[in-house]
Short mmCIF file of C-alpha atoms in Angstrom, two decimals:
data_model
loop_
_atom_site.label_atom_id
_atom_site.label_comp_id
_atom_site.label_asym_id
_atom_site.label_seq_id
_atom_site.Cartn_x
_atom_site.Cartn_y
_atom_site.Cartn_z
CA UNK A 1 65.29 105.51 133.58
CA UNK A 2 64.22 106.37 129.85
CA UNK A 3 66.33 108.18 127.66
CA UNK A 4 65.20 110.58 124.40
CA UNK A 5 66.92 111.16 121.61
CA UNK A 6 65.67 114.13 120.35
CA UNK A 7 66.29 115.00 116.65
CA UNK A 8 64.68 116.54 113.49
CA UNK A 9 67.45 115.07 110.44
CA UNK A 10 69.62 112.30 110.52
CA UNK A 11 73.03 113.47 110.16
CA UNK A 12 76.25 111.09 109.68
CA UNK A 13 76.45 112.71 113.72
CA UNK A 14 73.09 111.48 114.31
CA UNK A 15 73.73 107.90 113.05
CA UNK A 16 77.06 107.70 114.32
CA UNK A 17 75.87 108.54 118.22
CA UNK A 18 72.92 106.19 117.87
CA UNK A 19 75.64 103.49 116.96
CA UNK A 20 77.52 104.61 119.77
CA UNK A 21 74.23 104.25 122.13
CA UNK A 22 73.47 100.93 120.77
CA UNK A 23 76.83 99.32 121.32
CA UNK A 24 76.74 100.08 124.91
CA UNK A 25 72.98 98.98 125.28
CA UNK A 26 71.37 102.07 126.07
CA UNK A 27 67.55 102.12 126.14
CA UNK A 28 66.44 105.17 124.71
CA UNK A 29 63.82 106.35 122.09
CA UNK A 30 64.53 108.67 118.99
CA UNK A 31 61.91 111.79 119.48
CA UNK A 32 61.21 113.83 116.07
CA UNK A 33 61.21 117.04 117.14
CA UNK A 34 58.65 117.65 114.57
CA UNK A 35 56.09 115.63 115.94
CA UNK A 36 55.99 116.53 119.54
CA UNK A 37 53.51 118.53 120.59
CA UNK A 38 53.97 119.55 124.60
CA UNK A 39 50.99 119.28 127.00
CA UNK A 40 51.93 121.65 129.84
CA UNK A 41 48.55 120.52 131.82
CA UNK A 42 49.67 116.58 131.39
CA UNK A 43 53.79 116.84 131.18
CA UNK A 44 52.99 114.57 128.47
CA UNK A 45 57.05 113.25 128.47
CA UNK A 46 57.60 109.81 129.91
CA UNK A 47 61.63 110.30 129.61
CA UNK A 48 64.06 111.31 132.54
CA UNK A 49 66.74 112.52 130.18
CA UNK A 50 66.95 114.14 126.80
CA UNK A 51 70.12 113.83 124.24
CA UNK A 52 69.23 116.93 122.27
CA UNK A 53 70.60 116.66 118.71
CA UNK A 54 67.86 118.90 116.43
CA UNK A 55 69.07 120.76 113.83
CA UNK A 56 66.61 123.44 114.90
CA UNK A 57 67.79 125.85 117.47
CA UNK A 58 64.37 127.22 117.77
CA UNK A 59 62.98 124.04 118.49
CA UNK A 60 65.17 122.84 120.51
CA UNK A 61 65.17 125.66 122.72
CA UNK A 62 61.81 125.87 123.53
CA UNK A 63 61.43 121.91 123.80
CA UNK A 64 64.48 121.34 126.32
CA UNK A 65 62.88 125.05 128.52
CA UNK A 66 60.01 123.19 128.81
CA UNK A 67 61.12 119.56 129.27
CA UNK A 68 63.60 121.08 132.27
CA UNK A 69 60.89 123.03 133.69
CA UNK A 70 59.31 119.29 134.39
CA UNK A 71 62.29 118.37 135.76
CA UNK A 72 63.81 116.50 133.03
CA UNK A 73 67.84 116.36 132.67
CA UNK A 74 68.68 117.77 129.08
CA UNK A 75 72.09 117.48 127.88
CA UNK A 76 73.45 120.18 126.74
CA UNK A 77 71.10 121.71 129.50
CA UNK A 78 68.62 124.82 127.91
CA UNK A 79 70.43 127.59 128.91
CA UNK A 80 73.23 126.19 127.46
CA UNK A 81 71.32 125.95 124.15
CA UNK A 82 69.81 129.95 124.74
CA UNK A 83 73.32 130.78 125.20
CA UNK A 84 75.33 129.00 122.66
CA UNK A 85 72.04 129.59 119.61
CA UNK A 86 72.28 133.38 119.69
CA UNK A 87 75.90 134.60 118.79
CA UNK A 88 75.38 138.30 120.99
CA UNK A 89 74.53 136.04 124.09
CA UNK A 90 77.48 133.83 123.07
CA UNK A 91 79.33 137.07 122.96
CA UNK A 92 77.86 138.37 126.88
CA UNK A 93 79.07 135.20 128.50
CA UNK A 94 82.52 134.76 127.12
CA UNK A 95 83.42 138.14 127.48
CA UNK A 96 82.10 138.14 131.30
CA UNK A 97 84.15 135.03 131.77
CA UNK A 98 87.54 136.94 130.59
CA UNK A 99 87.61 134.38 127.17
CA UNK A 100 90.05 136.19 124.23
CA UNK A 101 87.20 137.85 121.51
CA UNK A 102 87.89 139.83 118.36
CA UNK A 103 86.57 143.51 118.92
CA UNK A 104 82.95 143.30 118.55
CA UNK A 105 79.74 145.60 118.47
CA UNK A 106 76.14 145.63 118.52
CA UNK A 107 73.87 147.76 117.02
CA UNK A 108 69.72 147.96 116.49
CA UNK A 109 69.32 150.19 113.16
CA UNK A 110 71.30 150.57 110.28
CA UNK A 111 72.60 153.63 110.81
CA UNK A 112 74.06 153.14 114.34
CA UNK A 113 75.31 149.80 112.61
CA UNK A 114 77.46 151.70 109.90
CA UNK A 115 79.22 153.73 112.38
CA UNK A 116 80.10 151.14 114.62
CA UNK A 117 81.69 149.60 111.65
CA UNK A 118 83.36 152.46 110.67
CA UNK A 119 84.51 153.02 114.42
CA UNK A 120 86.12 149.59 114.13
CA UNK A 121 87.45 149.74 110.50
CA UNK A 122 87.54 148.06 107.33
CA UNK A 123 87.03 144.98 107.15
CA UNK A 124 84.88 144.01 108.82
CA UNK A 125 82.20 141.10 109.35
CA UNK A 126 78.52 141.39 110.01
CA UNK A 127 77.11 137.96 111.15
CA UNK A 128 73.53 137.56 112.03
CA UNK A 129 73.00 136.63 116.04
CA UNK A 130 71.09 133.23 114.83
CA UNK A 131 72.60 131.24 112.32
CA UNK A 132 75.24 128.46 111.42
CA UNK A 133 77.37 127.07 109.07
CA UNK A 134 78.54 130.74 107.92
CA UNK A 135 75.36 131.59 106.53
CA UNK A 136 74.42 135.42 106.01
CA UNK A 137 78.11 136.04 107.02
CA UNK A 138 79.23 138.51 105.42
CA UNK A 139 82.79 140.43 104.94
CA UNK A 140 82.56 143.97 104.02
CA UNK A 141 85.59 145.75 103.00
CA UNK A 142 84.34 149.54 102.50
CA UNK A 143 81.49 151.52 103.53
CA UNK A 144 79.29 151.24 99.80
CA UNK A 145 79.45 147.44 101.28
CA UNK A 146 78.59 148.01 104.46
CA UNK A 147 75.72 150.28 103.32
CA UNK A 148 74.18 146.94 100.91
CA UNK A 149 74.32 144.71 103.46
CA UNK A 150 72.97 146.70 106.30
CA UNK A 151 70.40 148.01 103.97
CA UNK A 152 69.72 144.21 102.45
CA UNK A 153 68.94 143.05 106.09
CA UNK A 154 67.31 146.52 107.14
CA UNK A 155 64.30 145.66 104.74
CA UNK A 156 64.24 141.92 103.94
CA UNK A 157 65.38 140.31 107.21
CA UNK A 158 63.72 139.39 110.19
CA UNK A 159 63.70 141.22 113.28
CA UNK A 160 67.03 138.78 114.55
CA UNK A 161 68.82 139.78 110.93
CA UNK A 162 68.38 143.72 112.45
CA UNK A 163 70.11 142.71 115.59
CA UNK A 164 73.72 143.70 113.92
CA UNK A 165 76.40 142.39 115.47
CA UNK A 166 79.49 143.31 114.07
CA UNK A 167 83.84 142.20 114.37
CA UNK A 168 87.02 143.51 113.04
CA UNK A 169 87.95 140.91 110.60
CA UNK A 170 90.50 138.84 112.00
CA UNK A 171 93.56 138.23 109.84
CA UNK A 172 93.72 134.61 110.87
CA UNK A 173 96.63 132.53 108.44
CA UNK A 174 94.15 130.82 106.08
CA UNK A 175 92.79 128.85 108.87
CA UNK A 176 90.91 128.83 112.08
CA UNK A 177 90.22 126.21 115.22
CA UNK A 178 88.22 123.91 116.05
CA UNK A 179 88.13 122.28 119.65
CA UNK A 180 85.72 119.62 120.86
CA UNK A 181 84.89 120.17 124.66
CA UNK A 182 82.70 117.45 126.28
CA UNK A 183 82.29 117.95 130.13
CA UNK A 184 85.85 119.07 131.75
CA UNK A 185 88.05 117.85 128.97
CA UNK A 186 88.87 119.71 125.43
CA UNK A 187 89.37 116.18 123.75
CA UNK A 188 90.09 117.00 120.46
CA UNK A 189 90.72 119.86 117.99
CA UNK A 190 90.72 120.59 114.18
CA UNK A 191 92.40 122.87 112.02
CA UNK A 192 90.25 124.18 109.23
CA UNK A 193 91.76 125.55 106.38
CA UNK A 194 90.69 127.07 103.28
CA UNK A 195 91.65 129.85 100.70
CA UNK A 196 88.39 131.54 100.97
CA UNK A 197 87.99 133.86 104.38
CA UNK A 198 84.81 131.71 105.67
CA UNK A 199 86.64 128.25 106.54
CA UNK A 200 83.59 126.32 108.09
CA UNK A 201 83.70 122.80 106.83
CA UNK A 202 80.03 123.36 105.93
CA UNK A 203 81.60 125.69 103.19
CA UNK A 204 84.37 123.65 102.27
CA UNK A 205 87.12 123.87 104.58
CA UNK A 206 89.47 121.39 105.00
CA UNK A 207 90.40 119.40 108.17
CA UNK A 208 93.19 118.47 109.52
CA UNK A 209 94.78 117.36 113.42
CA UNK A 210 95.32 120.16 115.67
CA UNK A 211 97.03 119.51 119.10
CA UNK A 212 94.97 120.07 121.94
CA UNK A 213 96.94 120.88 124.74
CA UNK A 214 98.24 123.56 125.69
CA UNK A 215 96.33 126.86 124.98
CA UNK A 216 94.07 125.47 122.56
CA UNK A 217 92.54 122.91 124.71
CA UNK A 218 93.11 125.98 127.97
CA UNK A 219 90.97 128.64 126.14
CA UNK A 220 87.90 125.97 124.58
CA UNK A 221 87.85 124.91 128.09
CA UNK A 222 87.32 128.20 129.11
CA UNK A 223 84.76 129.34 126.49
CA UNK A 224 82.57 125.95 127.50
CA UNK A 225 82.42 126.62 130.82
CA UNK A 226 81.48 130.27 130.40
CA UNK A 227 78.67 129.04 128.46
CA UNK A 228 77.69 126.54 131.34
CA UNK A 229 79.70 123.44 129.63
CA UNK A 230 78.61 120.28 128.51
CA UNK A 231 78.95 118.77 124.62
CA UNK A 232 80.21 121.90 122.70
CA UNK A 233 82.31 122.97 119.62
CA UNK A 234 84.61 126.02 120.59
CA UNK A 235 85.40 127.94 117.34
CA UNK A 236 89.02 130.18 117.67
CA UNK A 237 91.27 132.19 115.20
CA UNK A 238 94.53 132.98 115.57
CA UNK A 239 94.85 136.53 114.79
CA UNK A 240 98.59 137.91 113.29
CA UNK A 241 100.42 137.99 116.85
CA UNK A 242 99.34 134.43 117.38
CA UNK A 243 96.66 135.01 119.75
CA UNK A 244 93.84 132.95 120.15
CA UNK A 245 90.19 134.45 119.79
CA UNK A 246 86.83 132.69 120.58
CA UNK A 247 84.18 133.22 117.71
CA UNK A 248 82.08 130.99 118.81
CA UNK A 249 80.19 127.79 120.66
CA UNK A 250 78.02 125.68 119.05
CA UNK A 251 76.07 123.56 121.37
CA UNK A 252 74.67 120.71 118.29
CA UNK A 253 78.26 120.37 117.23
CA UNK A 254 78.97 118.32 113.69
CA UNK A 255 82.23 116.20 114.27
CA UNK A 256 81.62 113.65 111.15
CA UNK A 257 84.97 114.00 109.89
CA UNK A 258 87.24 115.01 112.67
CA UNK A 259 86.80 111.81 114.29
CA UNK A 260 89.62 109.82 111.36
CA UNK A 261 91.53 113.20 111.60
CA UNK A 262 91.99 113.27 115.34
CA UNK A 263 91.93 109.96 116.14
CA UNK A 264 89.33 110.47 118.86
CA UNK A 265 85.74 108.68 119.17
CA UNK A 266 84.08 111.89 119.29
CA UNK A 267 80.66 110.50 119.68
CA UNK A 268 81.69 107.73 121.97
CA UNK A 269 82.66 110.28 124.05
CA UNK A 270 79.34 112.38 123.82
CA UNK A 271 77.78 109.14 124.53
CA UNK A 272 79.86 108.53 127.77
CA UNK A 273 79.11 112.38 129.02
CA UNK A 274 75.31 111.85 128.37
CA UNK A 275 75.52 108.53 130.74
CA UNK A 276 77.83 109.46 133.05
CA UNK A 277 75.66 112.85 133.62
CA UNK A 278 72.45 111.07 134.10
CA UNK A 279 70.39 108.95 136.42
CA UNK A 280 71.53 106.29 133.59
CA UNK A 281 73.30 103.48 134.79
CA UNK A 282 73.93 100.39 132.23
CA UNK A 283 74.52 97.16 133.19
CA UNK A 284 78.65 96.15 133.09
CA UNK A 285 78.56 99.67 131.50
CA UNK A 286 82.07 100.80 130.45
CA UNK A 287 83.46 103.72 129.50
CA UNK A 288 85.55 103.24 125.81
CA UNK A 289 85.24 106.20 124.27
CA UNK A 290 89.43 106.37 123.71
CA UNK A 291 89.06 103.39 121.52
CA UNK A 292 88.33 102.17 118.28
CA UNK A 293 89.35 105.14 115.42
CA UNK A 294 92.35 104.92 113.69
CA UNK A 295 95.82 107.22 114.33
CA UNK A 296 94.74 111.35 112.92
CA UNK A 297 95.59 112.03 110.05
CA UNK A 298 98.99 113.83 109.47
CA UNK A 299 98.29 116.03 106.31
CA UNK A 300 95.43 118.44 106.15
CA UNK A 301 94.02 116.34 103.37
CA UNK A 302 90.68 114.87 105.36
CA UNK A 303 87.77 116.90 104.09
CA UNK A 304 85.09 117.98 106.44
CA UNK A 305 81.94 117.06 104.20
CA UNK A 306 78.98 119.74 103.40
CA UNK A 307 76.59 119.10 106.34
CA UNK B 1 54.27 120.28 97.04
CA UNK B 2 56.23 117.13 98.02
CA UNK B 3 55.05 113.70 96.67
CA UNK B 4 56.19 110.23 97.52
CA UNK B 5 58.15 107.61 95.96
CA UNK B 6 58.34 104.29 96.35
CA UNK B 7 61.90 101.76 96.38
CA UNK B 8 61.48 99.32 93.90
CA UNK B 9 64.36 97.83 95.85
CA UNK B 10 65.87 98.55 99.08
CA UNK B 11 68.91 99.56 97.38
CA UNK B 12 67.89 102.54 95.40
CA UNK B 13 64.96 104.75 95.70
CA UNK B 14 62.89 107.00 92.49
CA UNK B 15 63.50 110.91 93.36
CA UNK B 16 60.83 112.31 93.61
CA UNK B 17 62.11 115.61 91.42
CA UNK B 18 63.78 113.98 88.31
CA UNK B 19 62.62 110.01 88.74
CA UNK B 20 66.34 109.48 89.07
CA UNK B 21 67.75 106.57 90.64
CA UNK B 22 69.12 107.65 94.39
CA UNK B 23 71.32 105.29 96.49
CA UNK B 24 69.84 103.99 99.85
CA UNK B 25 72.36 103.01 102.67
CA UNK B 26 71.83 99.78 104.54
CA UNK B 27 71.96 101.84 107.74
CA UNK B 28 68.85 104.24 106.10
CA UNK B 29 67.08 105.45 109.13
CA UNK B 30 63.55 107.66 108.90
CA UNK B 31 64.68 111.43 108.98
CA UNK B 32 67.88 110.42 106.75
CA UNK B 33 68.76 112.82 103.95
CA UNK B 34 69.56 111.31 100.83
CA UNK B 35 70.77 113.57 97.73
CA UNK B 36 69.64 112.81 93.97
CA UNK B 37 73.09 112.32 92.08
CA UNK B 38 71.29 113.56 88.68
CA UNK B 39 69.58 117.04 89.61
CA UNK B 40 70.91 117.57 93.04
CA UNK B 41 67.45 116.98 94.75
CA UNK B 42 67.34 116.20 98.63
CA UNK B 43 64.90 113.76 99.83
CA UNK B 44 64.24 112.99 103.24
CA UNK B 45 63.45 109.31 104.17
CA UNK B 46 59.55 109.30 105.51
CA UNK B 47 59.40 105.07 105.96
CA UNK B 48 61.69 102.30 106.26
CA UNK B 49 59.30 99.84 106.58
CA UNK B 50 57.36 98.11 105.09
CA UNK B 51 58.21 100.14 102.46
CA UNK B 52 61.03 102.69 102.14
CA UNK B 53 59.48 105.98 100.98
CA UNK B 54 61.04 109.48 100.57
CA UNK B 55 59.33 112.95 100.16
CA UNK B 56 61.13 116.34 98.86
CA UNK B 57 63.00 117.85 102.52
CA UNK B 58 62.20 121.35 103.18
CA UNK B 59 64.35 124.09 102.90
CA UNK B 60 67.12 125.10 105.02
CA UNK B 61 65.71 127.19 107.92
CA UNK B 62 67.09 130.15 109.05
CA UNK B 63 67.67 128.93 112.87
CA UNK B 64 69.30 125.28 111.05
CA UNK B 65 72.58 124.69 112.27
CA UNK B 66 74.92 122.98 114.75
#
């Protein structure tokens, strides 16, 4: 049994999971997604499981659709990846599954856009359905806004920045959520706080421990599944009755500094979920994924670094 | 157009922007970013061995992301 690692960049994610794979003895081979180039009349992939960890969602996509079409085990699995990449999809399944979502709408041309917006009130947030790390988010608070943005994207964005999809802006309390789900369990959860309205950690958010059980840990649980589960970030706010929205899933989740926050060994436990769910088996293999980081951190004070 | 550089140590690396001296991890692995601390630049690691090499990474991509 052969296991691929596929990636594009090294993250501090990527290094930290191949530590994690090489302390429990894991064979497995690091595939650049960059340099594969798929033979569909040779199935030209000697590997029965892939660990998909590309910082392209195209790529990635269309590499793990094609891999599992020759029968090889992908974790997260490609439909998972279709699902999770494209933020209207994301949208589809949650709501289908009953998951909590801020007021949303979709809409093909700029003019069908503005209404919807209008229809749902200022502000509001137009996100693009591909994208990450809060990029081309952005807040509009009146319709002159609205109009520049839509008309920004209208003429110099791709075809996916004129698929508008559009949410009330949640009035969350200078933070929002963020639970790690890997397989059944929501194992850990951040709080990411900042004094600007986008609190990613990519744009400078801070972290800080955020108890999992309870409704947190319920509703992630919830969102994962409805995606198909697997390794996945859930992304909530809490709007200004307390109630907990989805936003989003990601399915190549970053976790570099909520592992000394939460006290968890995030990628130990990725590590664990990709063995456990494959043909995989280690010799004297053991599971000790609960191990090894320190006590979270008890102040909001850890910062989630720029990835 | 990227270029390479080459380590004159295994410790630091020439960026390939400014010629400024950028810090190289023990752990470096091939697809490794590593960020110029004098203009900002970021270089992606080509080679470890035998010799550790950098060119300039590409852009952020629209579909980048987690």
């Amino acid at each position: 049994m052969k296991l691929a690692l596929l990636c594009s960049r090294i993250r501090v994610e990527e290094k930290l999971l191949i530590a994690e794979l090489d302390r429990r003895g894991v064979a497995y081979d690091r595939i650049d997604d960059g340099e594969l180039a798929l033979r569909f009349d040779r199935r030209n992939f000697d590997y029965d499981t892939v660990f998909e960890r590309s910082i392209s969602f195209g790529r990635t996509l269309y590499t793990l659709q094609t891999l599992e079409s020759w029968g090889v085990r992908c974790v997260n699995a490609a439909n998972v990846v279709a699902t999770c990449g494209d933020k209207a999809l994301t949208h589809i399944a949650l709501e289908r599954a009953g998951v909590p979502l801020p007021k949303t709408a979709l809409a093909f041309t700029p003019e069908s856009a503005l209404a919807a917006i209008e229809e749902l009130g200022y502000p509001a947030v137009i996100k693009p359905v591909v994208g990450s790390w809060g990029r081309m988010v952005a807040r509009v608070n009146d319709r002159d806004a609205a109009e520049a943005v839509l008309e920004d994207r209208a003429t110099l964005g791709s075809w996916q920045q004129q698929i508008f999809y559009i949410q009330e802006l949640i009035r969350k309390p200078g933070r929002d959520i963020r639970a790690f789900v890997v397989g059944d369990e929501p194992i850990c959860a951040i709080y990411r706080t900042s004094d600007h309205w986008i609190t990613n950690t990519a744009r400078g958010g801070k972290a800080s421990n955020c108890p999992v059980s309870g409704a947190v840990g319920e509703i992630a649980l919830q969102a994962a599944k409805a995606v198909g589960g697997g390794i996945l970030a859930v992304d909530l706010v809490e709007d200004h009755d307390g109630r907990l929205l989805v936003i989003e899933v990601n399915h190549t989740m970053e976790f570099r500094n909520s592992i000394d926050t939460t006290g968890v060994n995030i990628p130990g436990r990725m590590v664990d979920f990709v063995i456990e769910n494959s043909e995989l088996r280690i010799e004297n293999f053991q599971s000790d994924s609960t191990s090894v980081v320190p006590a979270p951190a008890s102040s909001p004070s850890a910062l989630e670094a720029t990835a | 157009m990227s270029t390479t550089a080459t380590a004159p140590a295994h410790q630091t690396v020439l960026c390939t922007e400014c010629g400024g001296n950028v810090r190289v991890p023990s752990d470096v692995m091939v697809g490794e970013i590593l960020a110029c601390p004098d203009c900002g630049a970021e270089l992606e690691v080509q080679t470890v061995t035998p010799t550790l090499t950098v060119e300039l990474a590409p852009e952020v991509q629209e579909d980048w992301g987690e």
